[in-house]
Amino acid sequence: MKVKYKAIYEDMRNRIESGEYQVGDLIPDEITMGRRFGCSRMTVKKAYDILVNEGYIYRRQGQGSFVLSHSLKNEKKIEIQERDLTGFSRGTQGEGQAKLLRFQLIFANEEIAQHLKIRVNDPVYDILRVRLLKDRPYVIEQTYMPPALIPGVTEEILNGSLYTYIEETLGLRIGAAQKTTWADKSNEIDQQELWLKETEPVLVIEQVAFLDNAVPFEYSISRHHYDLFRFSVYSVRH
Amino acid sequence: MKVKYKAIYEDMRNRIESGEYQVGDLIPDEITMGRRFGCSRMTVKKAYDILVNEGYIYRRQGQGSFVLSHSLKNEKKIEIQERDLTGFSRGTQGEGQAKLLRFQLIFANEEIAQHLKIRVNDPVYDILRVRLLKDRPYVIEQTYMPPALIPGVTEEILNGSLYTYIEETLGLRIGAAQKTTWADKSNEIDQQELWLKETEPVLVIEQVAFLDNAVPFEYSISRHHYDLFRFSVYSVRH
DNA sequence: TAGTGGTCTAGACCACCGA
DNA sequence: CGGTGGTCTAGACCACTAG
């Protein structure tokens, strides 16, 4: 880690997650931390501000920086709990088993083209997977990606980590994601694949993921078993 | 606005939202903007970084800062679209009509006490509302708040903006919120109040909101008509 | 090469808090 | 009062991109 503020951020995050600092604990002030890492106050502040945004700590003038309740950053999920962007950083993506139902190239339709900002009939990967946890299916994941941006995807890569492939093998940097979620009645496929009764609903999450140059590279629609998935977000006022 | 970076942030956000800068447009670089506002580069950077986090712009070394697609920050909602924390900043909260079904004081049960970090049997407001849009109900909102923290709530305040009362009348600052969402089968009350059929589901959002000293002041559970509500989140990698 | 953003410094002044 | 974080400066050097 060549960047100082990220080193400080990672260090403190690890200490909080490992339990070295407990809920309510005061963590070192900026000047102390600056001496410890050999850097200025501003650099420590930048690191701490990320921790604030992610719900690890809160800070008060005149008092200090305190560790927040662990329930705010739900890395450890009770059932399956997806945290905002966790799919990227560390966690759920690739967790548990996955069953590949379909992997082919198709022509983009209007909707896909619009989300991926490509032309209608441009080629896209069409990937359909069911993810399992303890042999129970909990989500059907439909993914579209343009091979022009993400070349060389194989079944093998899909069974491993697609995001590792994109970042490490292709050397691309993932920047942001837009997720929209709603409830829906289950359809026949949902019922079959997720072991749902007709009356049981699904939680739908539509995601568009972007590279750090704002080019969309993935459009996906996930349909989750209503009782096996919860989606959490923590957000701080600016 | 006494703080410079917030002034720059507000100014640029308004210019983007008003359409003065279109999608893909290059906005002024840090040095130019610094001269315009009479401040240093770091101050401009701080303002622009908030815009990055909120999905208004993206920035690239060597190129500049560009306006992102408006669909990423869905302030203008197609149906009713709630953006992460929009309820606070500007928007949905208090939008449309609301029907107050119940407003009383009760003793906190285990669950409420846990979320609000108070003791079991401490008093809490018990508020039940149905929100309408164009005379159609779209959400049942159950809210619990401790009067010890938020005193003086009346029916009148509930019909206006509760958040304005908390921030402006009580002088408290709202800091953050934790939301968890999932799909659920509709129950009898849902069906009656939201005009749902038995087979139609709801989107549940559980929220704990915090003051800026990390004290929880509101615990709420909203049950939304599945077809009239979508919840969106935009998030940037750190 | 010129211009951009990314990081970082070593200060400064202020607001806020607790003792 | 001393210690904390919040803001801000006027520089600096570097990485990256375009022409």
PDB file of C-alpha atoms (C1' of nucleotides) in Angstrom, chain B residues 3-5 39-41 43 46 60-62, chain D residues 7-13 15-18:
ATOM      1  CA  VAL B   3     -18.144  26.715   5.073  1.00  0.00           C
ATOM      2  CA  LYS B   4     -16.427  27.186   1.719  1.00  0.00           C
ATOM      3  CA  TYR B   5     -16.358  23.613   0.484  1.00  0.00           C
ATOM      4  CA  CYS B  39      -9.824  29.340  -2.134  1.00  0.00           C
ATOM      5  CA  SER B  40      -7.150  26.697  -2.417  1.00  0.00           C
ATOM      6  CA  ARG B  41      -7.152  23.524  -4.487  1.00  0.00           C
ATOM      7  CA  THR B  43     -10.994  23.075  -0.670  1.00  0.00           C
ATOM      8  CA  LYS B  46     -13.157  18.401  -0.910  1.00  0.00           C
ATOM      9  CA  ARG B  60      -9.747  11.251 -13.908  1.00  0.00           C
ATOM     10  CA  GLN B  61      -6.132  12.229 -13.504  1.00  0.00           C
ATOM     11  CA  GLY B  62      -4.893  13.981 -16.589  1.00  0.00           C
TER      12      GLY B  62
ATOM     13  C1'  DT D   7     -11.676  23.994   8.053  1.00  0.00           C
ATOM     14  C1'  DC D   8      -8.340  26.147   5.188  1.00  0.00           C
ATOM     15  C1'  DT D   9      -3.898  27.584   3.167  1.00  0.00           C
ATOM     16  C1'  DA D  10       0.020  27.808  -0.106  1.00  0.00           C
ATOM     17  C1'  DG D  11       2.752  25.389  -1.407  1.00  0.00           C
ATOM     18  C1'  DA D  12       5.059  20.594  -3.093  1.00  0.00           C
ATOM     19  C1'  DC D  13       5.803  16.336  -5.793  1.00  0.00           C
ATOM     20  C1'  DA D  15       0.880   9.922 -11.859  1.00  0.00           C
ATOM     21  C1'  DC D  16      -1.679  10.104 -15.590  1.00  0.00           C
ATOM     22  C1'  DT D  17      -3.455  11.733 -20.121  1.00  0.00           C
ATOM     23  C1'  DA D  18      -3.603  14.199 -24.164  1.00  0.00           C
TER      24       DA D  18
END
